[in-house]
Coordinates of C-alpha atoms in Angstrom, one line a residue:
Chain A
M1 CA 2.9 -21.2 -32.8
I2 CA 0.3 -21.3 -30.1
E3 CA -2.6 -18.7 -30.0
M4 CA -4.5 -18.1 -26.9
K5 CA -7.5 -15.9 -26.3
A6 CA -7.4 -13.6 -23.2
K7 CA -9.4 -10.9 -21.6
C8 CA -8.3 -7.4 -22.5
I9 CA -7.6 -5.3 -19.4
V10 CA -5.5 -2.5 -20.8
K11 CA -5.5 -2.0 -24.5
G12 CA -2.4 -2.0 -26.7
Y13 CA 0.2 -4.2 -28.4
G14 CA 3.5 -5.5 -27.2
E15 CA 5.9 -8.2 -28.3
G16 CA 9.1 -9.6 -26.8
E17 CA 10.6 -12.5 -25.0
A18 CA 8.6 -14.2 -22.3
I19 CA 9.5 -14.0 -18.6
V20 CA 7.3 -16.6 -16.9
L21 CA 6.8 -16.4 -13.2
N22 CA 4.4 -19.0 -11.9
Q23 CA 3.6 -17.1 -8.7
S24 CA 2.2 -13.8 -7.5
L25 CA 4.4 -10.7 -8.0
S26 CA 4.6 -7.5 -6.0
I27 CA 6.0 -5.1 -8.6
F28 CA 6.9 -2.7 -5.7
G29 CA 9.7 -4.5 -4.0
Q30 CA 10.3 -7.3 -6.5
I31 CA 11.4 -5.3 -9.5
N32 CA 14.3 -2.9 -9.3
M33 CA 12.7 0.4 -10.4
L34 CA 15.9 1.7 -12.0
T35 CA 17.2 -1.4 -13.8
G36 CA 14.0 -3.4 -14.3
E37 CA 15.6 -6.5 -12.8
L38 CA 13.6 -9.0 -10.7
M39 CA 14.9 -9.0 -7.2
G40 CA 14.4 -10.7 -3.8
H41 CA 14.5 -14.3 -2.8
D42 CA 10.9 -15.1 -3.7
V43 CA 11.5 -14.8 -7.5
G44 CA 13.7 -17.9 -7.5
E45 CA 16.0 -18.5 -10.5
L46 CA 14.6 -15.5 -12.4
R47 CA 16.3 -13.2 -9.9
G48 CA 18.4 -10.7 -11.8
K49 CA 16.4 -11.1 -15.1
C50 CA 15.4 -7.8 -16.6
V51 CA 11.8 -7.2 -17.5
K52 CA 12.6 -4.4 -20.0
G53 CA 10.8 -5.0 -23.3
K54 CA 9.7 -8.5 -22.2
I55 CA 6.3 -10.1 -21.9
L56 CA 5.9 -10.6 -18.2
F57 CA 3.7 -13.5 -17.0
F58 CA 2.6 -13.9 -13.4
T59 CA -0.4 -15.2 -11.5
H60 CA -1.6 -11.9 -10.0
G61 CA -0.2 -8.9 -8.2
M62 CA 0.3 -8.3 -4.5
A63 CA 0.6 -5.2 -2.4
A64 CA -1.2 -1.9 -3.0
S65 CA -0.3 1.8 -3.2
G66 CA 3.4 1.3 -3.9
T67 CA 2.6 -0.8 -7.0
V68 CA 1.2 2.1 -8.9
I69 CA 4.2 4.3 -8.0
A70 CA 6.6 1.5 -8.9
V71 CA 4.9 0.8 -12.3
N72 CA 5.0 4.5 -13.2
E73 CA 8.7 4.8 -12.1
I74 CA 9.7 1.7 -14.0
A75 CA 8.0 3.0 -17.2
S76 CA 9.5 6.4 -16.9
N77 CA 12.9 4.9 -16.4
G78 CA 12.5 3.0 -19.7
V79 CA 12.6 -0.4 -18.2
A80 CA 9.0 -1.4 -18.4
P81 CA 7.8 -4.8 -19.8
A82 CA 6.3 -4.6 -23.3
A83 CA 3.1 -6.2 -21.9
I84 CA 1.8 -8.1 -18.9
V85 CA -0.2 -11.3 -18.7
Q86 CA -1.9 -11.7 -15.3
V87 CA -2.8 -15.3 -15.5
T88 CA -5.3 -15.9 -12.6
Y89 CA -6.9 -12.4 -12.2
P90 CA -6.0 -8.8 -12.7
D91 CA -5.3 -6.8 -9.5
T92 CA -6.3 -3.2 -9.3
P93 CA -3.0 -1.5 -8.4
T94 CA -1.0 -3.2 -11.2
V95 CA -3.7 -2.3 -13.7
Q96 CA -4.0 1.3 -12.5
G97 CA -0.2 1.7 -13.0
C98 CA -0.4 0.1 -16.4
I99 CA -3.2 2.4 -17.6
M100 CA -1.2 5.5 -16.5
S101 CA 1.9 4.2 -18.1
G102 CA 0.4 2.7 -21.2
I103 CA 1.5 -0.9 -20.6
P104 CA -0.9 -3.5 -22.3
V105 CA -2.4 -6.0 -19.9
V106 CA -4.4 -9.2 -20.6
S107 CA -5.7 -11.7 -18.1
Q108 CA -7.1 -15.2 -17.8
P109 CA -5.9 -16.7 -21.1
D110 CA -8.0 -19.7 -22.3
M111 CA -4.9 -22.0 -22.0
N112 CA -2.7 -22.3 -19.0
P113 CA 0.4 -20.3 -20.0
F114 CA 2.5 -22.2 -17.3
D115 CA 2.0 -25.3 -19.5
H116 CA 2.6 -23.6 -22.8
V117 CA 5.0 -20.7 -22.4
K118 CA 8.6 -20.8 -21.2
T119 CA 10.9 -18.0 -20.3
G120 CA 12.7 -17.0 -23.6
D121 CA 9.8 -17.9 -25.9
W122 CA 8.8 -15.1 -28.3
V123 CA 5.3 -13.7 -27.4
E124 CA 3.0 -11.2 -29.1
V125 CA 0.3 -9.7 -27.0
D126 CA -2.5 -7.9 -29.0
S127 CA -4.4 -6.8 -26.0
T128 CA -7.0 -4.8 -27.9
R129 CA -8.1 -8.0 -29.7
G130 CA -7.5 -10.2 -26.7
I131 CA -4.9 -12.4 -28.4
V132 CA -1.6 -13.9 -27.1
R133 CA 0.6 -15.6 -29.7
V134 CA 3.5 -17.7 -28.5
I135 CA 6.4 -18.8 -30.8
P136 CA 8.5 -21.3 -28.8
K137 CA 12.2 -20.6 -28.7
K138 CA 13.5 -23.7 -30.6
N139 CA 11.2 -23.0 -33.6
K140 CA 12.3 -19.4 -34.0
Chain B
M1 CA -19.8 1.3 -19.5
K2 CA -23.0 3.1 -19.0
L3 CA -22.2 6.7 -18.3
T4 CA -24.5 9.5 -17.0
R5 CA -24.8 12.7 -18.9
E6 CA -22.4 14.4 -16.6
E7 CA -19.8 11.6 -16.9
Q8 CA -20.2 11.7 -20.7
E9 CA -19.6 15.4 -20.7
M10 CA -16.4 14.9 -18.6
L11 CA -15.3 12.3 -21.1
E12 CA -15.9 14.7 -24.0
G13 CA -13.8 17.4 -22.5
K14 CA -16.6 19.8 -21.5
K15 CA -15.2 20.0 -18.0
G16 CA -11.7 20.8 -19.1
P17 CA -8.7 18.7 -20.2
A18 CA -7.6 17.5 -16.7
V19 CA -11.1 16.0 -16.0
Q20 CA -11.2 14.6 -19.5
K21 CA -7.9 12.7 -19.2
A22 CA -8.8 11.5 -15.7
M23 CA -12.2 10.2 -17.0
E24 CA -10.6 8.4 -20.0
M25 CA -8.4 6.5 -17.6
L26 CA -11.3 5.7 -15.2
V27 CA -13.4 4.4 -18.1
E28 CA -10.6 2.2 -19.4
Y29 CA -10.1 0.9 -15.9
G30 CA -13.8 0.2 -15.4
E31 CA -14.1 -1.6 -18.6
G32 CA -11.1 -3.8 -17.8
F33 CA -12.9 -4.9 -14.6
N34 CA -16.4 -5.2 -16.3
A35 CA -17.9 -2.3 -14.3
E36 CA -21.4 -1.4 -15.5
C37 CA -21.3 2.2 -14.3
M38 CA -19.5 4.7 -12.1
V39 CA -20.3 5.5 -8.5
D40 CA -20.0 8.9 -6.9
V41 CA -17.2 9.0 -4.4
N42 CA -17.6 11.3 -1.4
Y43 CA -13.9 11.1 -0.2
V44 CA -10.5 10.4 -1.7
H45 CA -7.2 9.6 0.0
A46 CA -4.6 10.6 -2.5
D47 CA -0.8 10.3 -3.1
G48 CA 1.3 12.8 -1.2
G49 CA 3.8 13.5 -3.9
Q50 CA 7.2 12.3 -2.5
V51 CA 10.1 14.1 -4.1
V52 CA 12.1 10.8 -4.0
F53 CA 9.7 9.4 -6.6
H54 CA 9.9 11.9 -9.5
K55 CA 6.9 10.4 -11.3
T56 CA 4.5 11.2 -8.4
V57 CA 5.6 14.8 -8.5
D58 CA 5.4 14.9 -12.3
H59 CA 1.8 13.7 -12.1
I60 CA 0.8 16.4 -9.6
E61 CA 2.5 19.1 -11.6
E62 CA 1.0 17.9 -14.9
Y63 CA -2.6 18.0 -13.4
H64 CA -1.8 21.3 -11.6
S65 CA -0.8 22.9 -14.9
R66 CA -4.1 21.7 -16.5
G67 CA -6.0 23.4 -13.7
A68 CA -7.2 20.2 -12.0
L69 CA -9.1 20.6 -8.7
A70 CA -10.3 18.0 -6.2
R71 CA -14.1 18.1 -6.5
V72 CA -14.6 16.0 -3.3
P73 CA -13.0 16.1 0.1
A74 CA -9.5 14.7 -0.4
S75 CA -6.6 14.0 2.0
T76 CA -3.1 13.0 1.3
E77 CA -0.8 10.1 2.0
V78 CA 2.6 10.4 3.8
T79 CA 5.1 12.5 1.9
A80 CA 8.9 12.5 1.9
M81 CA 9.7 14.6 5.0
D82 CA 8.3 16.2 8.1
M83 CA 7.1 19.5 6.7
S84 CA 8.3 21.5 9.8
Q85 CA 11.1 19.3 11.3
W86 CA 12.9 18.4 8.1
K87 CA 16.2 19.8 9.3
E88 CA 16.0 17.5 12.3
M89 CA 15.5 14.6 9.9
G90 CA 18.8 15.5 8.1
I91 CA 17.0 16.7 4.9
P92 CA 19.0 19.1 2.7
E93 CA 17.6 22.6 1.9
D94 CA 17.1 21.9 -1.9
Y95 CA 15.2 18.7 -1.1
A96 CA 13.0 20.5 1.4
Q97 CA 12.3 23.4 -1.0
R98 CA 11.2 21.0 -3.7
Q99 CA 8.8 19.2 -1.3
K100 CA 7.4 22.6 -0.2
D101 CA 6.7 23.5 -3.9
V102 CA 4.7 20.2 -4.2
D103 CA 2.9 21.0 -1.0
K104 CA 1.9 24.4 -2.4
K105 CA 0.6 22.9 -5.6
L106 CA -1.4 20.2 -3.8
K107 CA -3.1 22.9 -1.6
E108 CA -3.9 24.9 -4.7
M109 CA -5.6 21.8 -6.1
N110 CA -7.8 21.6 -3.0
F111 CA -6.1 18.7 -1.4
A112 CA -6.0 18.7 2.4
C113 CA -2.3 18.0 3.0
T114 CA -2.7 15.6 5.9
Y115 CA 0.3 13.5 4.9
T116 CA -0.7 10.5 6.8
C117 CA -1.4 6.8 6.4
T118 CA -4.2 7.2 9.0
P119 CA -6.4 10.0 7.6
Y120 CA -9.2 8.9 10.1
L121 CA -7.0 10.4 12.8
A122 CA -7.2 13.7 10.9
G123 CA -11.0 13.6 10.9
Y124 CA -11.7 11.8 7.6
I125 CA -14.3 9.3 8.7
P126 CA -16.7 8.7 5.7
P127 CA -20.2 7.5 6.6
K128 CA -20.9 3.7 6.4
G129 CA -21.8 2.6 2.9
S130 CA -20.2 5.5 1.1
H131 CA -17.9 5.0 -1.8
I132 CA -14.3 6.2 -1.7
A133 CA -11.0 5.9 -3.5
S134 CA -8.0 5.5 -1.3
V135 CA -4.3 4.8 -1.5
E136 CA -2.7 3.1 1.5
S137 CA -3.7 -0.5 2.1
S138 CA -4.0 -0.1 5.8
N139 CA -6.5 2.7 5.4
Q140 CA -8.5 0.8 2.7
T141 CA -8.8 -2.1 5.0
F142 CA -9.6 0.0 8.1
M143 CA -12.3 2.0 6.3
N144 CA -13.8 -1.1 4.6
S145 CA -13.9 -3.2 7.7
V146 CA -14.1 -1.0 10.8
L147 CA -16.2 1.8 9.2
G148 CA -18.1 -0.1 6.5
V149 CA -17.0 2.3 3.9
R150 CA -16.5 1.0 0.3
S151 CA -13.0 1.0 -1.1
N152 CA -11.0 -1.1 -3.5
R153 CA -7.3 -1.6 -3.3
D154 CA -6.2 1.6 -5.1
G155 CA -2.7 2.9 -5.5
G156 CA -0.3 5.7 -6.0
Q157 CA -1.3 8.5 -8.3
F158 CA -4.5 6.8 -9.6
T159 CA -6.8 7.8 -6.8
S160 CA -6.3 11.5 -7.7
L161 CA -8.3 10.8 -10.9
S162 CA -11.3 10.1 -8.6
A163 CA -10.6 13.3 -6.8
F164 CA -10.7 15.3 -10.0
T165 CA -13.9 13.7 -11.3
G166 CA -15.7 12.5 -8.2
K167 CA -16.1 9.1 -9.8
Y168 CA -14.9 5.5 -9.5
P169 CA -16.0 2.4 -11.5
K170 CA -18.5 0.3 -9.7
F171 CA -16.9 -3.1 -9.2
G172 CA -15.0 -5.1 -6.5
Y173 CA -15.7 -4.0 -2.9
H174 CA -18.1 -1.3 -4.2
L175 CA -20.6 -4.1 -4.8
D176 CA -22.6 -5.9 -2.0
E177 CA -21.9 -9.4 -3.3
N178 CA -18.2 -9.0 -2.9
R179 CA -18.5 -7.9 0.7
K180 CA -19.7 -11.2 2.2
G181 CA -17.5 -13.4 4.3
T182 CA -15.6 -16.2 2.6
H183 CA -13.6 -17.8 5.4
L184 CA -14.6 -18.4 9.0
I185 CA -11.6 -17.9 11.3
N186 CA -11.8 -19.1 14.9
V187 CA -9.2 -17.1 16.9
R188 CA -8.0 -19.3 19.8
A189 CA -4.9 -17.2 20.6
E190 CA -4.6 -14.8 23.4
L191 CA -4.0 -11.3 22.0
K192 CA -2.3 -9.1 24.6
D193 CA -1.8 -5.9 22.7
S194 CA -2.0 -4.3 19.2
T195 CA 1.3 -5.9 18.3
D196 CA -0.3 -9.3 18.7
Y197 CA -3.3 -8.1 16.6
G198 CA -0.8 -7.2 13.9
A199 CA 0.7 -10.7 14.0
L200 CA -2.8 -12.1 13.7
G201 CA -3.5 -9.9 10.7
L202 CA -0.4 -11.0 8.9
H203 CA -1.0 -14.6 9.6
I204 CA -4.6 -14.5 8.3
G205 CA -4.0 -12.0 5.4
R206 CA -0.8 -13.4 4.1
Y207 CA -0.8 -17.1 4.9
V208 CA -4.4 -18.2 5.4
V209 CA -7.0 -16.4 3.3
G210 CA -5.3 -14.9 0.2
S211 CA -7.8 -12.6 -1.4
G212 CA -10.9 -13.5 0.5
V213 CA -13.1 -11.8 3.2
P214 CA -12.2 -13.4 6.5
V215 CA -14.8 -13.4 9.3
L216 CA -13.3 -13.6 12.8
K217 CA -14.8 -15.1 16.0
G218 CA -13.1 -15.3 19.4
I219 CA -12.0 -11.6 19.4
K220 CA -12.8 -9.9 22.7
N221 CA -13.1 -6.2 23.2
P222 CA -10.4 -4.9 20.8
T223 CA -9.2 -1.4 21.2
F224 CA -9.2 1.2 18.4
E225 CA -5.4 0.6 18.1
D226 CA -5.9 -3.1 17.9
L227 CA -8.2 -2.7 14.9
K228 CA -5.8 -0.2 13.3
A229 CA -2.9 -2.8 13.6
L230 CA -5.2 -5.7 12.5
S231 CA -6.3 -3.8 9.4
A232 CA -2.8 -2.8 8.5
L233 CA -1.5 -6.4 8.5
M234 CA -4.6 -8.1 6.9
A235 CA -3.7 -5.8 4.0
Q236 CA -0.2 -7.2 3.6
G237 CA -1.8 -10.1 1.9
A238 CA -4.5 -9.4 -0.6
V239 CA -7.3 -8.8 2.1
A240 CA -9.0 -5.5 1.9
L241 CA -12.1 -6.3 4.0
Y242 CA -12.7 -8.4 7.1
H243 CA -15.6 -8.7 9.5
I244 CA -15.7 -9.2 13.3
P245 CA -19.4 -9.7 14.1
G246 CA -20.5 -7.3 16.8
V247 CA -17.4 -5.2 16.4
T248 CA -16.9 -4.0 12.8
A249 CA -19.5 -2.0 10.9
E250 CA -21.3 -4.4 8.6
A251 CA -22.1 -7.5 10.7
Q252 CA -23.7 -7.9 14.1
T253 CA -23.9 -11.7 13.7
L254 CA -22.0 -14.5 11.8
E255 CA -25.0 -14.9 9.6
E256 CA -24.9 -11.3 8.6
A257 CA -21.2 -11.5 8.0
F258 CA -21.7 -14.4 5.5
H259 CA -24.9 -12.9 4.0
G260 CA -26.8 -15.9 5.4
Q261 CA -24.5 -18.8 4.4
I262 CA -22.2 -19.7 7.3
P263 CA -19.5 -22.1 6.1
K264 CA -19.3 -25.5 7.9
D265 CA -15.5 -25.5 8.1
E266 CA -13.6 -23.1 10.2
I267 CA -9.9 -22.3 10.3
V268 CA -8.4 -22.2 13.8
V269 CA -5.7 -19.8 14.7
T270 CA -3.6 -20.8 17.7
Q271 CA -0.9 -19.1 19.9
K272 CA 1.7 -21.0 17.8
D273 CA 0.6 -19.2 14.6
I274 CA 1.1 -15.8 16.4
E275 CA 4.5 -16.9 17.7
A276 CA 5.5 -18.1 14.2
V277 CA 4.9 -14.6 12.8
Y278 CA 7.4 -13.1 15.3
E279 CA 9.9 -15.8 14.5
R280 CA 9.6 -15.2 10.8
L281 CA 10.2 -11.5 11.2
K282 CA 13.2 -11.9 13.5
T283 CA 16.1 -11.5 11.1
A284 CA 18.4 -9.6 13.5
K285 CA 21.6 -11.4 14.5
D286 CA 23.5 -8.7 16.3
P287 CA 22.1 -8.0 19.8
R288 CA 23.0 -4.3 19.4
V289 CA 20.2 -2.0 18.4
N290 CA 20.7 0.9 15.9
I291 CA 17.2 2.2 15.6
V292 CA 13.9 1.9 17.5
D293 CA 11.1 3.2 15.2
L294 CA 7.5 3.5 16.4
G295 CA 4.3 4.7 14.8
C296 CA 3.5 2.4 11.9
P297 CA 0.7 3.0 11.0
H298 CA 0.9 6.6 12.5
Y299 CA 0.4 6.5 16.2
T300 CA -2.8 7.6 18.0
L301 CA -2.6 9.9 21.0
E302 CA -3.1 7.0 23.3
E303 CA -0.2 5.1 21.8
I304 CA 2.0 8.2 22.3
R305 CA 0.8 8.5 25.9
K306 CA 2.0 5.0 26.6
V307 CA 5.4 5.7 25.1
A308 CA 5.7 9.0 27.1
S309 CA 4.8 7.2 30.4
L310 CA 7.4 4.5 29.7
V311 CA 10.3 6.9 28.9
R312 CA 9.6 9.7 31.3
G313 CA 12.6 10.5 33.4
R314 CA 14.9 8.1 31.5
K315 CA 17.5 8.4 28.7
K316 CA 17.9 6.4 25.6
H317 CA 21.3 4.8 24.7
T318 CA 23.5 7.2 22.8
D319 CA 23.9 4.8 19.9
V320 CA 20.2 4.3 19.3
I321 CA 18.0 6.5 17.1
F322 CA 14.5 6.7 18.7
N323 CA 11.6 7.9 16.5
V324 CA 7.9 8.1 16.9
W325 CA 5.7 8.9 13.8
T326 CA 2.3 10.4 13.8
V327 CA -0.2 12.7 12.1
R328 CA 0.0 16.5 12.8
T329 CA -3.4 16.6 14.4
V330 CA -2.2 14.1 17.0
K331 CA 1.2 15.8 17.5
I332 CA -0.5 19.1 18.4
L333 CA -2.3 17.2 21.3
A334 CA 0.9 15.3 22.2
D335 CA 2.7 18.7 22.5
S336 CA 0.1 20.1 24.8
M337 CA -0.1 17.0 26.9
G338 CA 3.6 17.1 27.5
Y339 CA 4.2 13.7 25.8
T340 CA 6.4 15.3 23.1
G341 CA 8.5 16.9 25.8
A342 CA 8.9 13.5 27.7
I343 CA 10.0 11.8 24.4
E344 CA 12.4 14.6 23.6
D345 CA 13.9 14.5 27.1
F346 CA 14.4 10.8 26.6
G347 CA 16.5 11.7 23.5
G348 CA 13.9 10.7 20.9
R349 CA 11.7 12.7 18.5
I350 CA 8.1 12.7 17.3
F351 CA 8.0 13.3 13.6
T352 CA 4.9 13.9 11.4
D353 CA 3.9 13.8 7.7
S354 CA 6.2 10.9 6.7
C355 CA 7.8 7.7 8.0
I356 CA 11.3 6.1 7.9
T357 CA 10.5 4.2 4.7
S358 CA 8.9 7.1 2.9
C359 CA 11.5 9.8 3.5
Q360 CA 15.0 10.3 2.1
W361 CA 15.8 6.6 3.1
S362 CA 13.0 5.3 0.9
P363 CA 14.0 2.7 -1.7
T364 CA 13.6 5.1 -4.5
S365 CA 14.4 4.8 -8.2
R366 CA 14.8 8.4 -9.4
P367 CA 14.2 11.4 -7.3
C368 CA 13.1 14.8 -8.7
S369 CA 16.0 16.4 -10.6
N370 CA 18.3 18.9 -8.9
I371 CA 17.7 17.8 -5.3
T372 CA 20.2 16.3 -3.0
V373 CA 19.3 12.9 -1.5
P374 CA 21.6 11.8 1.3
K375 CA 23.1 8.3 1.1
R376 CA 21.3 5.9 3.3
P377 CA 23.2 4.9 6.4
N378 CA 23.6 1.3 7.5
F379 CA 20.6 0.9 9.8
G380 CA 22.0 -2.3 11.3
T381 CA 19.3 -3.7 13.6
F382 CA 15.9 -2.2 13.3
V383 CA 13.5 -2.6 16.2
T384 CA 9.8 -1.8 16.1
D385 CA 6.5 -2.7 17.9
S386 CA 4.6 -2.9 14.6
V387 CA 4.4 -6.1 12.7
K388 CA 3.7 -4.1 9.5
H389 CA 6.9 -2.2 10.0
G390 CA 8.8 -5.3 11.0
W391 CA 7.6 -6.9 7.7
G392 CA 8.4 -4.0 5.4
G393 CA 10.9 -1.8 7.2
P394 CA 14.1 -4.0 7.2
L395 CA 13.3 -5.1 3.6
Q396 CA 13.1 -1.5 2.3
L397 CA 16.0 -0.2 4.4
E398 CA 18.1 -3.2 3.6
C399 CA 18.9 -4.0 7.3
E400 CA 18.0 -6.6 9.9
G401 CA 15.0 -6.4 12.1
V402 CA 13.0 -7.7 15.1
V403 CA 9.5 -6.9 16.3
L404 CA 9.1 -6.5 20.1
K405 CA 6.4 -5.5 22.4
L406 CA 6.3 -1.7 23.2
E407 CA 7.8 -2.2 26.7
D408 CA 10.7 -4.2 25.2
C409 CA 11.2 -1.6 22.5
I410 CA 11.8 1.0 25.2
K411 CA 14.1 -1.3 27.1
A412 CA 16.1 -1.9 23.9
A413 CA 16.3 1.9 23.3
I414 CA 17.7 2.3 26.8
T415 CA 20.1 -0.6 27.0
G416 CA 21.1 -0.5 23.3
R417 CA 20.5 -4.2 23.1
W418 CA 17.4 -6.2 22.1
C419 CA 18.4 -9.5 23.6

């Protein structure tokens, strides 16, 4: 198990399998609001993967107004991630949507998740205490 | 966060449950971004409650039922139909009725229902240095840069919380230190019109600067429309503020733009970079045109005048849809100037309050219950003079696109072919 410290952005707790996207993400336009599936060419091999109940890692968010609408729609359709880790910095629209929809967010973990977390690993995000625990898939 | 007595009272519920809930979220938000205190906002541009996004309507209705009122001047973003010409847009009765219900509630909550991405064309021009909360990235960037107003990148329903409280956490672009230039850009391209300014904005905002504050030199006598387009496209990256010394509000000189520390290195933008943007957005393969869509961001009266002068006495191709989108304040003038008539005689329409990607064709998830949303037609090849629209339009409408100069857009509408 790996334990990282991270900055709490939106309080809460979430656990689930990791989806690790080593790039920026525009939630509006790159996540299907009805199904929670990643879409578009820019998401590479993760295209079609569903974020529902997962711990979603990405560098930072892109785009603006639409992001808040998209996060709120995704949450109300029951396909929201269990928590979000914004690795490089938190962006305002993503955080605004997560506050409104109660999705925990942490940012800037003290270890680089792209070196330590793989898609499919089990992750627990205790945002309130600023802790991210990773249980690699093979050891589970 | 350090709160004033008034803010503390809001948080404790002494100003009612709507204000309390809004304040709770604003405090959580501020703490996430290490804000030390709140600022007073003197203007908010809020979500327009599109019936194609049921959560935006839920939000408005929830706060309406709690008795929330906008405490500061507040305008609204585009909504999901032209409030008077919805029949001409092909909008069903039940859809329109639902949107009118939302409109009524927004007005009861003291929102000015401008329904535009360019509220400055409806008279909302906050003084330099004032703090605001605003949806719409093109407006944030226009107001930050051209007007010297202070706005972060805010989205969707969240800005209404600032309307209900009059508050926003002090961080990001609300602080002096985050408003200084980070990149010096030397523009060595010839920019012929606002379409070119849009291409410049996308190149810098998306591909050069990332989330910095670019400072541009080499820009000569831009028009209002040029700056509108430049702002809209800078914002398609993560840029919310740029400076053009001598032109935009906060800097007369390069030194001022960089708060005294001019970088040694400069990034050069050439004609090739501008041309590359057009090439990147050219996804159309079929030479036939299905739709020519103008007014992204909403057109000014001057832009509509140009269209009217190009189409007067001519007819569009019968297979082509020809739309111009603007704000109602501008349409009233376009009507009286005869521009609307010229465009209608051509076979096109001027619509207000919405846009082609915000109406019934919007890539929605779940509309409000019990309304009919027509199935989106195949838009085939989408032609526009706006780089912003050429970037987002075909993607959201799932069709192919090409960005052309205005004169070529009109030619395409007449001949039915873009090449």
